[in-house]
Coordinates of C-alpha atoms in Angstrom, one line a residue:
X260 CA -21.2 -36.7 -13.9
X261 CA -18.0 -35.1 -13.1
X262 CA -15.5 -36.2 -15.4
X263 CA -18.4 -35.2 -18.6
X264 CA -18.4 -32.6 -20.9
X265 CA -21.3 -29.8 -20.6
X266 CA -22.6 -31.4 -23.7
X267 CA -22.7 -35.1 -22.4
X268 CA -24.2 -33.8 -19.1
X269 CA -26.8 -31.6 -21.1
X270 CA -27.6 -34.9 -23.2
X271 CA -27.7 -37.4 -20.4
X272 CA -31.1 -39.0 -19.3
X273 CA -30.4 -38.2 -15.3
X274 CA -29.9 -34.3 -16.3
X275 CA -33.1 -34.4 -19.0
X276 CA -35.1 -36.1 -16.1
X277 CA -33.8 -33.3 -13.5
X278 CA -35.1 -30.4 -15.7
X279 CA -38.4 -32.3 -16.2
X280 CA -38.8 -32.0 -12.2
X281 CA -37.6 -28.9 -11.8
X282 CA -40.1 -27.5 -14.7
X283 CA -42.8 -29.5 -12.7
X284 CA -42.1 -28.0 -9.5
X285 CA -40.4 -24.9 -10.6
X286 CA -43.4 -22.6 -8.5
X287 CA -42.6 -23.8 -5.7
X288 CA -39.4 -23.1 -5.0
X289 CA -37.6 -20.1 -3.5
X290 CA -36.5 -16.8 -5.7
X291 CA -33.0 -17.6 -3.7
X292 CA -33.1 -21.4 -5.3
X293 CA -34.4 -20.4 -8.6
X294 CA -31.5 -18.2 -9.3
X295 CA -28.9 -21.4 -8.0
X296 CA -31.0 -23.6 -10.9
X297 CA -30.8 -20.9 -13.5
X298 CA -27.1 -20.5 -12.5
X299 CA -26.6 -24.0 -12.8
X300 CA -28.2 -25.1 -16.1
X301 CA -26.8 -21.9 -17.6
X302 CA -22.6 -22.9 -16.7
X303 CA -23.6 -26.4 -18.3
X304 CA -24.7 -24.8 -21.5
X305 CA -28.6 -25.4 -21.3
X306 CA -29.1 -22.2 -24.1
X307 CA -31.6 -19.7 -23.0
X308 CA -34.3 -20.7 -25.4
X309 CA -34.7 -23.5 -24.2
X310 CA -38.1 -24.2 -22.1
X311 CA -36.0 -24.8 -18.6
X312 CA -34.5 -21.7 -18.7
X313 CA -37.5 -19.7 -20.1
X314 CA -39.3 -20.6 -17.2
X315 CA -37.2 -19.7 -14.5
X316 CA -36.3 -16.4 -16.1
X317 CA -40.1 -16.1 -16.2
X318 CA -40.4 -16.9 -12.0
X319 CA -37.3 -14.0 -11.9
X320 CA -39.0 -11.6 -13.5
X321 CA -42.5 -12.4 -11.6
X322 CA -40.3 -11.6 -8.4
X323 CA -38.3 -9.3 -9.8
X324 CA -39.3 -6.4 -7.1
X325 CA -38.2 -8.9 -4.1
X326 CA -34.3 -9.2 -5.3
X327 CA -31.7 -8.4 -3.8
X328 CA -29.3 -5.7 -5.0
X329 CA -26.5 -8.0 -5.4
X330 CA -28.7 -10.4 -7.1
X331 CA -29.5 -8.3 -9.6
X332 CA -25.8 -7.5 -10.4
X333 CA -25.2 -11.4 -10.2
X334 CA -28.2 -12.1 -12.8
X335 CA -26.9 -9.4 -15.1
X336 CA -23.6 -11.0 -15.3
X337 CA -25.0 -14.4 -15.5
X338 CA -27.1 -13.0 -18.5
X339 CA -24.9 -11.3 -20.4
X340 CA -23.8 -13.7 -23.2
X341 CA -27.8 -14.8 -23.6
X342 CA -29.2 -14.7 -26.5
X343 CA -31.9 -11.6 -27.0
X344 CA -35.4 -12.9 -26.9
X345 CA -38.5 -11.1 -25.5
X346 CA -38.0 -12.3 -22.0
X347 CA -34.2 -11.5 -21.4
X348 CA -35.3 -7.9 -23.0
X349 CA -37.8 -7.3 -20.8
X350 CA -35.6 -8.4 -17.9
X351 CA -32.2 -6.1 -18.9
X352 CA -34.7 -3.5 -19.1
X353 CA -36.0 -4.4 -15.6
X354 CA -33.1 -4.8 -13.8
X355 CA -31.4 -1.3 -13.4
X356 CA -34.8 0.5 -12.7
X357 CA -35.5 -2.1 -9.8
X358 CA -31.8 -1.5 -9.1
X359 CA -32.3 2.4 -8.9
X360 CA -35.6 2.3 -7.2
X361 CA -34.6 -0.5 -4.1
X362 CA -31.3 1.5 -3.6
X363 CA -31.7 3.4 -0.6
X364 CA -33.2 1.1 1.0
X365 CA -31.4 -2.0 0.8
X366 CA -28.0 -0.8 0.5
X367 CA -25.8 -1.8 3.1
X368 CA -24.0 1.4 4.2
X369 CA -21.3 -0.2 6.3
X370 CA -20.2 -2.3 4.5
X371 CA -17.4 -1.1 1.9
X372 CA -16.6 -4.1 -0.6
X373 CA -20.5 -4.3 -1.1
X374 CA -20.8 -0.3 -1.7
X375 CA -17.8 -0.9 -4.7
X376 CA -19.6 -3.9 -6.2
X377 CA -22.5 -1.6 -6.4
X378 CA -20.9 1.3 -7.6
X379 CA -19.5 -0.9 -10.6
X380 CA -22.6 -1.7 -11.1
X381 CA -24.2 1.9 -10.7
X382 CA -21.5 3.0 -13.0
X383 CA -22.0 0.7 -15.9
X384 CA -25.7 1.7 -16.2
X385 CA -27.6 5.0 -17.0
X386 CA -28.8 6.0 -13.6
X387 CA -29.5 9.3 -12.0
X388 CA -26.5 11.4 -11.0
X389 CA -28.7 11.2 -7.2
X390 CA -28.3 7.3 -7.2
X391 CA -24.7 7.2 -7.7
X392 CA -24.2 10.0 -5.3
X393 CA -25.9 7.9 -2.7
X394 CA -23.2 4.8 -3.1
X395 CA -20.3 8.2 -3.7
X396 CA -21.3 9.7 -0.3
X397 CA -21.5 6.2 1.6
X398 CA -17.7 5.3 0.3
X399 CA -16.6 8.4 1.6
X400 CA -18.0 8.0 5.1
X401 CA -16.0 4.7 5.1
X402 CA -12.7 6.0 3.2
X403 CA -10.6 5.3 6.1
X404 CA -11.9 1.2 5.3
X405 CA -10.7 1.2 1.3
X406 CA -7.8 -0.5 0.9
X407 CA -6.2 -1.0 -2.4
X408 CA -8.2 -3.8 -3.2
X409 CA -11.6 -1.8 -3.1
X410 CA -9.9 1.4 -4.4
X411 CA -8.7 -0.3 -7.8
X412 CA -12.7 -1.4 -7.8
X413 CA -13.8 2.0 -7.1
X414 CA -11.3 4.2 -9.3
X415 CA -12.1 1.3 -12.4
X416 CA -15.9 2.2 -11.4
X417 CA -15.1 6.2 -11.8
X418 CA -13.2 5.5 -14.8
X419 CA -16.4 3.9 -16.7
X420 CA -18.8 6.5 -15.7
X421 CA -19.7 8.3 -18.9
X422 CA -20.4 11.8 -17.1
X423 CA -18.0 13.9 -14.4
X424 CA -20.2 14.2 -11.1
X425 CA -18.5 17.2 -8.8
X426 CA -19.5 14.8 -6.1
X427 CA -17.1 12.2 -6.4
X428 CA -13.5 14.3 -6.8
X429 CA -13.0 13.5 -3.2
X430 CA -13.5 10.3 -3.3
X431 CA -11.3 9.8 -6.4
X432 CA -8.0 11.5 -5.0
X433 CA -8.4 9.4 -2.2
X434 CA -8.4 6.0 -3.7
X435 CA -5.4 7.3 -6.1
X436 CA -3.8 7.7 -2.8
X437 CA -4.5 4.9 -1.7
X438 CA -3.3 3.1 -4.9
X439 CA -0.3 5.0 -5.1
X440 CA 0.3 4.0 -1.4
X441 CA 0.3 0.6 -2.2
X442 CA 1.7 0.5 -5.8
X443 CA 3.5 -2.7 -4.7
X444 CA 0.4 -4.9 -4.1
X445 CA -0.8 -3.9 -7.9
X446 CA 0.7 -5.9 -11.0
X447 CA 2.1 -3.8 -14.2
X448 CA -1.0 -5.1 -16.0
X449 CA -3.3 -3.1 -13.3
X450 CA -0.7 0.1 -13.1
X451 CA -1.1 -0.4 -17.0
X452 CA -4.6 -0.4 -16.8
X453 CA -5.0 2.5 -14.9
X454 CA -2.6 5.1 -16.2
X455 CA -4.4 4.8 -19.7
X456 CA -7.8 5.2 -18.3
X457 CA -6.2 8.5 -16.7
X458 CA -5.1 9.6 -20.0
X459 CA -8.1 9.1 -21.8
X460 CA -10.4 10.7 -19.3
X461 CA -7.7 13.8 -19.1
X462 CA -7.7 13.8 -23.3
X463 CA -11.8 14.0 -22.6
X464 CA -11.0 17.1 -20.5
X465 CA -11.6 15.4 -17.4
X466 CA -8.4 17.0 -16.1
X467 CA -9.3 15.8 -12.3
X468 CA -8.4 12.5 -12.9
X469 CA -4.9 13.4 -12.9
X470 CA -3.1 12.5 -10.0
X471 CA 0.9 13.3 -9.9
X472 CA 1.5 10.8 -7.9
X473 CA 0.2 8.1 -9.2
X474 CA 2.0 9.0 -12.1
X475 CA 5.4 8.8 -10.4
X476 CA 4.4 5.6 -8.8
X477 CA 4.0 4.3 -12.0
X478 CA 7.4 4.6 -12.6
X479 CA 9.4 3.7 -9.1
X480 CA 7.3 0.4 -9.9
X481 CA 8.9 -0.2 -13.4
X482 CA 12.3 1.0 -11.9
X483 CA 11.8 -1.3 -8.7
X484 CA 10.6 -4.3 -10.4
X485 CA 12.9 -3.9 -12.7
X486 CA 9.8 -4.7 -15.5
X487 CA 11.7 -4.0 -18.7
X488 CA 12.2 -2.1 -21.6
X489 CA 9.0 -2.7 -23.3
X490 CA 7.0 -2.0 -20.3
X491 CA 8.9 0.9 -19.5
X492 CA 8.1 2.6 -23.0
X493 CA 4.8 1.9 -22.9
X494 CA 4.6 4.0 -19.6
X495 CA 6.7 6.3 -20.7
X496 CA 4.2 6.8 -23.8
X497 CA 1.6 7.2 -21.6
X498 CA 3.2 9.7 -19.3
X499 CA 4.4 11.9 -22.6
X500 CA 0.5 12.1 -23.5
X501 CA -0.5 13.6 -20.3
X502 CA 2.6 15.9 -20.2
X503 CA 4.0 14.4 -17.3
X504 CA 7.9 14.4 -17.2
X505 CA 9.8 11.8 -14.5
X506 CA 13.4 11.9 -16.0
X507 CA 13.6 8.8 -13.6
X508 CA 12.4 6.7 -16.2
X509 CA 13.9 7.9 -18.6
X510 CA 17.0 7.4 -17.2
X511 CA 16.2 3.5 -17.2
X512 CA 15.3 3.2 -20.7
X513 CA 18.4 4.9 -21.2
X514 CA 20.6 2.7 -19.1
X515 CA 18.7 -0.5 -20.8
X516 CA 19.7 0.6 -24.2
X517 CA 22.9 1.5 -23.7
X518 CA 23.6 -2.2 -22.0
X519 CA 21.9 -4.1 -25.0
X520 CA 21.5 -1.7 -28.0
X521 CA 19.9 -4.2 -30.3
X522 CA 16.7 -3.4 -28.2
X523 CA 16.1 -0.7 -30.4
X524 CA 17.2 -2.0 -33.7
X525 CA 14.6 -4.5 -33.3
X526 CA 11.6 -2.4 -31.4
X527 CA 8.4 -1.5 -33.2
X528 CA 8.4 2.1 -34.8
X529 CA 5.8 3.4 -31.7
X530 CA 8.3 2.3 -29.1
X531 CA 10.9 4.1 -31.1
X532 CA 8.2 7.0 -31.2
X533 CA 7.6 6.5 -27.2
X534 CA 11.6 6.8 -26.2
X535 CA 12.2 9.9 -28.6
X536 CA 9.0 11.8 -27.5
X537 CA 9.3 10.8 -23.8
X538 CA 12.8 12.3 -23.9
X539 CA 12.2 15.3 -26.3
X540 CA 9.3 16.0 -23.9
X541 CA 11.9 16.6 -21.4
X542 CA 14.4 17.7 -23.2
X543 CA 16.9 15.4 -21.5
X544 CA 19.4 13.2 -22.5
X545 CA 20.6 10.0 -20.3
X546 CA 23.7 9.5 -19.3
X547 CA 25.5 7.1 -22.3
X548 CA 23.5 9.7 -24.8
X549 CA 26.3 8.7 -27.7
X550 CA 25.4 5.4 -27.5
X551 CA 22.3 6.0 -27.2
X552 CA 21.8 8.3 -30.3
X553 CA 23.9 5.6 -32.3
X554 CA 21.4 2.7 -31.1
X555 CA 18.2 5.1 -31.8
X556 CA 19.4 5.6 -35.5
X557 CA 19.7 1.5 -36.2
X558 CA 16.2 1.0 -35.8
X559 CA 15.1 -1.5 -38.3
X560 CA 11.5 0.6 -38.9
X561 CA 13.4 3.4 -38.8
X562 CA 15.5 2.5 -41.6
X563 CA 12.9 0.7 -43.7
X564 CA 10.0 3.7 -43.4
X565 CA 7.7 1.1 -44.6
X566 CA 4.8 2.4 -42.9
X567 CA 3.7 5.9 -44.6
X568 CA 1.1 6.7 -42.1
X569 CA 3.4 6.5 -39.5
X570 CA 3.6 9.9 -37.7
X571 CA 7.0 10.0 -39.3
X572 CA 7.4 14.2 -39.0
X573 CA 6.6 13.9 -35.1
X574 CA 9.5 11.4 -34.7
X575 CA 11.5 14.2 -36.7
X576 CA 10.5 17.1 -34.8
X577 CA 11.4 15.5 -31.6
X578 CA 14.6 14.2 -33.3
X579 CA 15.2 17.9 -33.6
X580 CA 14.1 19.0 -29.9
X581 CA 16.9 16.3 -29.2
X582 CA 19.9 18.2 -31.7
X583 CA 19.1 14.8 -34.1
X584 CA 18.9 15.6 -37.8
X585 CA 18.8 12.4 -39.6
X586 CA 19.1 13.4 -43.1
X587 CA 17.7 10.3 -44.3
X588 CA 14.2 10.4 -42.5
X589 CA 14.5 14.6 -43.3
X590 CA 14.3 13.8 -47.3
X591 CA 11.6 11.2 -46.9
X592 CA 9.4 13.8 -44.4
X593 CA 10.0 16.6 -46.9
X594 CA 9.3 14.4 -50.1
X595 CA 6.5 15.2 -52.8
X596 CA 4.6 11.3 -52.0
X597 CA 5.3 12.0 -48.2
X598 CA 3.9 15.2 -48.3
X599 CA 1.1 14.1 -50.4
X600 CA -0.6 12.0 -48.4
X601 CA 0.3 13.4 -45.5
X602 CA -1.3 16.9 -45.6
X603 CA -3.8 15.1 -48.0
X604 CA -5.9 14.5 -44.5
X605 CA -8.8 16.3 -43.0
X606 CA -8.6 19.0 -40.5
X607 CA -4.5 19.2 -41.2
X608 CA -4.0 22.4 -39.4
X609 CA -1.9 21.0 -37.0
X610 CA 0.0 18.9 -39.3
X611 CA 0.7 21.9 -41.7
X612 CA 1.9 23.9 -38.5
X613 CA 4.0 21.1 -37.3
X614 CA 5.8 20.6 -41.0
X615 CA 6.4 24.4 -40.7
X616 CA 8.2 24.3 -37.5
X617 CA 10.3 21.3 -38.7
X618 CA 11.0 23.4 -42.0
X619 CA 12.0 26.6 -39.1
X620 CA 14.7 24.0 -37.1
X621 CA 16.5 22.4 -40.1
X622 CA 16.9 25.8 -41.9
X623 CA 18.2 27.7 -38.0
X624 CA 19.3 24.4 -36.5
X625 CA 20.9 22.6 -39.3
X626 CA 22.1 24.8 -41.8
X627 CA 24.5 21.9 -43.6
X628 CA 21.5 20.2 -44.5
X629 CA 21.6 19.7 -48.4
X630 CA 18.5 17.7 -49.0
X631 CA 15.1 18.5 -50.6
X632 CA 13.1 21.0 -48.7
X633 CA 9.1 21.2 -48.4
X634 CA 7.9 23.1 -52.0
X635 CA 7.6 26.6 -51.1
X636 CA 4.0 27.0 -52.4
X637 CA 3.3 24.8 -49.0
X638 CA 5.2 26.6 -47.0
X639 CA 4.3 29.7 -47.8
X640 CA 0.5 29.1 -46.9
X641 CA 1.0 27.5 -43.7
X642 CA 2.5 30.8 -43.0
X643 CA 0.0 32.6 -44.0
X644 CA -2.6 31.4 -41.4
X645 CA -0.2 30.7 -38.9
X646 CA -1.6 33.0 -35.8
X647 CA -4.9 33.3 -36.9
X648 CA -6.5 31.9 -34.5
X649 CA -4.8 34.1 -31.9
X650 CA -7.7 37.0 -30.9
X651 CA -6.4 37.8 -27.5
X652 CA -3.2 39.3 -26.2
X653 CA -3.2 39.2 -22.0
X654 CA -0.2 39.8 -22.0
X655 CA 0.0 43.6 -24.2
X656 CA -2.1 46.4 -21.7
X657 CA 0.6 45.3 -19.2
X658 CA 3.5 45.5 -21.4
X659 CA 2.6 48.9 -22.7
X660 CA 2.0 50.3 -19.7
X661 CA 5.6 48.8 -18.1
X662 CA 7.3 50.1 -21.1
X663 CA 5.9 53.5 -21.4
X664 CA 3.0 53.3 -24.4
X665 CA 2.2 51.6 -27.0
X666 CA 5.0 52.6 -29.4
X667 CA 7.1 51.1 -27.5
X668 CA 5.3 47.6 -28.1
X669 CA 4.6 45.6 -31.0
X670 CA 1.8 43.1 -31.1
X671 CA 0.8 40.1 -33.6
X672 CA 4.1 39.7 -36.0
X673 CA 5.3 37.1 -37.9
X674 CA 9.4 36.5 -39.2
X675 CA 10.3 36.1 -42.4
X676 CA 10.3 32.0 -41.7
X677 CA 6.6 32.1 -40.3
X678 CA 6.8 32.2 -36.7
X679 CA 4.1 34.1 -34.9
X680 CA 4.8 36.2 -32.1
X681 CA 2.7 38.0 -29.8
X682 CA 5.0 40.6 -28.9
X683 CA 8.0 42.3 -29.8
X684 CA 10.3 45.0 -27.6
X685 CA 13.4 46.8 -28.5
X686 CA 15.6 47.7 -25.4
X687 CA 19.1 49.7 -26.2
X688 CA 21.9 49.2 -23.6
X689 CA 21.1 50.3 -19.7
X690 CA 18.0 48.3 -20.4
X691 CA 16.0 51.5 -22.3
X692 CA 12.9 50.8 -24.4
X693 CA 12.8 52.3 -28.2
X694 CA 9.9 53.4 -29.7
X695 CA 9.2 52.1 -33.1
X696 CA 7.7 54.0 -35.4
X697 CA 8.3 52.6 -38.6
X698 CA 8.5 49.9 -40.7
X699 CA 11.1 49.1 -44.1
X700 CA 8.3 48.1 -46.2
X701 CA 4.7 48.1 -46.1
X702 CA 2.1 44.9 -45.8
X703 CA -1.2 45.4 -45.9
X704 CA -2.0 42.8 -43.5
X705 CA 0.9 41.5 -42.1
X706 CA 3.9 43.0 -39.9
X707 CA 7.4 41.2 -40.0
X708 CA 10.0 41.3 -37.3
X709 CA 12.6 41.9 -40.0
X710 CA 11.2 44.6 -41.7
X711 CA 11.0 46.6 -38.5
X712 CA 13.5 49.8 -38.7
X713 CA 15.9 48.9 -35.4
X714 CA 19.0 51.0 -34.4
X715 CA 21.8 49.2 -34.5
X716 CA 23.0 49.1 -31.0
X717 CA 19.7 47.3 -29.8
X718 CA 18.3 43.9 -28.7
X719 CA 15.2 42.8 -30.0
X720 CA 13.3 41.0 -27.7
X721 CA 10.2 38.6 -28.4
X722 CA 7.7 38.3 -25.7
X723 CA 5.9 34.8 -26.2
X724 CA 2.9 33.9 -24.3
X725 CA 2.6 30.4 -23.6
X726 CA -0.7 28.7 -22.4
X727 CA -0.6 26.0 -19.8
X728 CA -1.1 23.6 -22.4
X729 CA 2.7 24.5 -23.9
X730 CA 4.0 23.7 -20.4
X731 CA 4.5 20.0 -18.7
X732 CA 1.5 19.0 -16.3
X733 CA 3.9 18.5 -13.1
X734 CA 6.5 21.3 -14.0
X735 CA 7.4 24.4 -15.6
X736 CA 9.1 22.7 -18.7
X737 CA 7.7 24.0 -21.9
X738 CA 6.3 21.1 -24.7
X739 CA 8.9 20.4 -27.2
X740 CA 7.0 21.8 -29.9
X741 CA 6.8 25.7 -27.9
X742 CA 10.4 24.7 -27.0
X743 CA 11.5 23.9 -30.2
X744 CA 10.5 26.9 -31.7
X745 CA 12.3 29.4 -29.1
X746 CA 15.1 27.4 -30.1
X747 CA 14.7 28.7 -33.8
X748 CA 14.1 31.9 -33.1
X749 CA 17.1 32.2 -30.6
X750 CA 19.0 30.8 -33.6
X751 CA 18.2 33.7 -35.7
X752 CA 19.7 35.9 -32.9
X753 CA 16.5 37.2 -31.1
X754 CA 16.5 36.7 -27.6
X755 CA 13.2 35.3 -26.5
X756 CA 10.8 35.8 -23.3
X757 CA 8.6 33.2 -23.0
X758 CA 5.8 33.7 -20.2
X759 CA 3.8 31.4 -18.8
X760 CA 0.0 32.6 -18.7
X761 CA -1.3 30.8 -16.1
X762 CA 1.8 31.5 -13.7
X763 CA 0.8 34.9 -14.8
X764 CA -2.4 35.5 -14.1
X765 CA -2.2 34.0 -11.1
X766 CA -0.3 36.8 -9.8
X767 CA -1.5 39.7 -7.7
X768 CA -2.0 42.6 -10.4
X769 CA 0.6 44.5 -8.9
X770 CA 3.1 41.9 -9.2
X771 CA 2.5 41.6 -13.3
X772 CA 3.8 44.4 -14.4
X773 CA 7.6 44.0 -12.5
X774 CA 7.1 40.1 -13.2
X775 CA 6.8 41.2 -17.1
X776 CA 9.5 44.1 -16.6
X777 CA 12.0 41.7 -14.5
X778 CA 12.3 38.5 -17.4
X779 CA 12.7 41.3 -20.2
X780 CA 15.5 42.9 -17.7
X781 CA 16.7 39.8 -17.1
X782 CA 17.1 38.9 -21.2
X783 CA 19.0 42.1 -21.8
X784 CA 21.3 41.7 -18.6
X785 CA 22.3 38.0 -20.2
X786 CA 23.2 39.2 -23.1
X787 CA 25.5 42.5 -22.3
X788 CA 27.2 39.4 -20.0
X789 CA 27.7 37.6 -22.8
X790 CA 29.1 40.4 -25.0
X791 CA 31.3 41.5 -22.1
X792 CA 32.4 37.9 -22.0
X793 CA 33.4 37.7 -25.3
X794 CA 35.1 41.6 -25.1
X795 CA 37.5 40.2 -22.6

């Protein structure tokens, strides 16, 4: 029989006659050999309607309370691709509450591989938080037995749990440990794997499956292997969406384009997207960064724009966080059937707010620009809810007490080009706060920076407070888009003090005050060295 096809075997007399017998005596043999039969009429192709199978799924579920754990994980897999019928319902019903209810007491607490396959298991199926925690507490008795084997089963298990159990943070730093211990022993396709279950689950707020170095490991793989371009952008993408900057990498997708430059002419517009934004995210540019500019600019989808619903004003903005204005993509991003279909979407928000920051750079950053602008009508209404959603200021008790009251503080402004900003401060030379009592024209709702009455021998100085989310997971490097926009308003001659709330609040309260006082010293102290520079 062994050189014949399922279907000849299924069809043969000998096979026919052997299912006859075993229907016969099918009561009288073991649970243990009735699931070898089922397993073996089942990989020949015997389909589960048929009478042979019927009845030994109908001897399983009779002894369905004396199975095994593990053969009740083996007979769900075996199962899975059968066709639904009354029996095989009644039986996927019956197997994870027999699961849940023999658990305790036939699990086998030494033994580690068996605890993983039944995690994967437990994970995969709604059972009670208690359950799991039983198979979580066992694996952490045994850490010191996981290699990376069993911690790639266990963190894949985590990973497919629909719910975040407390109980199991422990155990899930320790195998990324382990895993990033033993990077080498994992192919890209498993590192792969991995890294985009850790963004999704970080995207779902489950920020505790972030692990920093894992991350890097990620990378010194890539960089050791020497894996490629293509694999190295798709990393690097990944890395970018968690906020995690490694200019490592960067620096080999840098040194691969500038040895073969037609590896970006030919990439698909999201690798293009995954090299800008990866770089823009740390505002860094690799060594050869001529060459590479002049190779980033060739890129065939680039060129083309085919694809409308392409997130073409991202790939600008971070152009921009990089000092690239590509007229060419500016006028398509700022044309009337661009814009059309673009804002045209639901909950656009964040896609008015990002065409008004690209609208603040090219007007500061690029003032040759020629091209067609956004209409103005557009503009001027993303402006007009930009900041709304701001209701609390940490940041302004502190400042007004630092600076002497609150006239010497303003709070919730906008400029003239529709940045919002939380605070404003005007400090004359010797690093003295003015009071500011008045304004050059009056709005009923709305206070601009420019129409604020300054002397002229002052610095204005704009106090920004920056959530964590505007900063980089494993540093203190803003977001391009927060970055970008203290770029623009630098442009326009303000000097700008961003502060980082959570390193804020995280100081002793009589440290936030001086902290506060120090960067806006520090601001004025840069610029009188800069006039004095430029005196001399």
């Amino acid at each position: 029989m062994c050189s014949m096809t399922n279907e000849q075997i299924v069809n043969s007399p000998d096979f026919i006659k052997l299912c006859k017998r075993l229907k016969s005596q099918a009561r009288g043999i073991t649970l243990n050999d009735t699931i070898q039969a089922l397993k073996t009429v089942s990989f020949v192709g015997v389909p589960a309607s048929s009478t042979i199978i019927q009845v030994l799924l109908q001897l399983i579920r009779q002894g369905v309370n004396d199975l095994s754990l593990h053969q009740i994980i083996f007979l769900e897999f075996m199962m899975r691709n059968f066709d639904r019928n009354p029996l095989v319902d009644a039986l996927r019903i019956a197997f994870p509450l027999v699961f849940e209810a023999q658990l305790s007491l036939k699990m086998a607490q030494d033994d580690v591989t068996s605890l993983a396959e039944l995690l994967q298991y437990a994970c995969k199926k709604p059972l009670s938080d208690s359950s799991i925690n039983i198979i979580i507490e066992c694996l952490e008795k045994l850490s010191e037995d996981i290699d990376v084997k069993i911690a790639k089963s266990v963190m894949w298990s985590l990973c497919e749990l629909r719910r975040p159990l407390p109980s199991y943070h422990a155990l899930l730093i320790h195998c990324w440990n382990v895993i990033t211990e033993n990077i080498k022993q994992c192919s890209y396709t498993e590192i792969d794997g991995l890294l985009s279950w850790m963004v999704k689950k970080v995207q779902q707020k489950q920020t505790h499956f972030y692990h920093e170095g894992f991350a890097d490991s990620c990378v010194r793989y890539v960089v050791d292997k020497d894996c490629g371009f293509e694999e190295g952008t798709w990393i690097l993408r990944k890395l970018t969406r968690l906020g995690h900057i490694n200019i490592s990498l960067i620096d080999y997708i840098g040194e691969k384009i500038v040895n073969n430059p037609q590896i970006v002419k030919d990439c698909k517009a999201g690798a293009l997207l995954s090299v800008v934004s990866g770089m823009a995210a740390a505002e860094y540019k690799p060594v050869g960064w001529n060459s590479i500019q002049e190779a980033l600019m060739t890129n065939t989808a680039l060129i083309s724009k085919e694809r409308m619903e392409f997130p073409w004003l991202r790939l600008a903005l971070d152009f921009a966080v990089l000092d690239i204005f590509c007229p060419d993509l500016l006028r398509y991003v700022f044309g009337e059937e661009f814009l059309q279909q673009f804002l045209s979407r639901d909950y656009n928000l964040l896609d008015n707010l990002q065409l008004l920051l690209l609208h603040q750079a090219v007007v500061t950053l690029y003032p040759s620009y020629s091209g067609v602008l956004p209409p103005q009508n557009i503009i001027d209404m993303v402006k007009k809810y930009n900041g709304d959603h701001v209701q609390q200021f940490p940041l302004q008790a502190a400042l007004e007490k630092g600076l002497g009251g609150g006239s010497y503080v303003w709070t919730r402004l906008l400029t003239k080009l529709g940045h919002f900003i939380d605070h404003l401060v005007v400090m004359r030379k010797g690093g003295y706060p003015v009071a500011l009592n008045q304004i050059s024209s009056n709005s009923a709702s709305k206070t601009y920076v420019e129409d604020l009455l300054v002397p002229s021998d002052s610095q204005i100085i704009l106090v920004l407070c920056m959530p964590a989310s505007y900063y980089a997971v494993n540093c203190q490097r803003l977001r391009p888009v927060p970055s970008l926009t203290v770029h623009t308003l630098e442009a326009l001659g303000y000097s700008v003090v961003p502060v980082s709330l959570q390193h804020w609040m995280n100081l002793p309260d009589y440290e936030k005050i001086p902290y506060l006082m120090q960067n806006i010293k520090m601001k004025c102290e840069s610029v009188d060295s800069n006039e004095a520079s430029i005196v001399h």
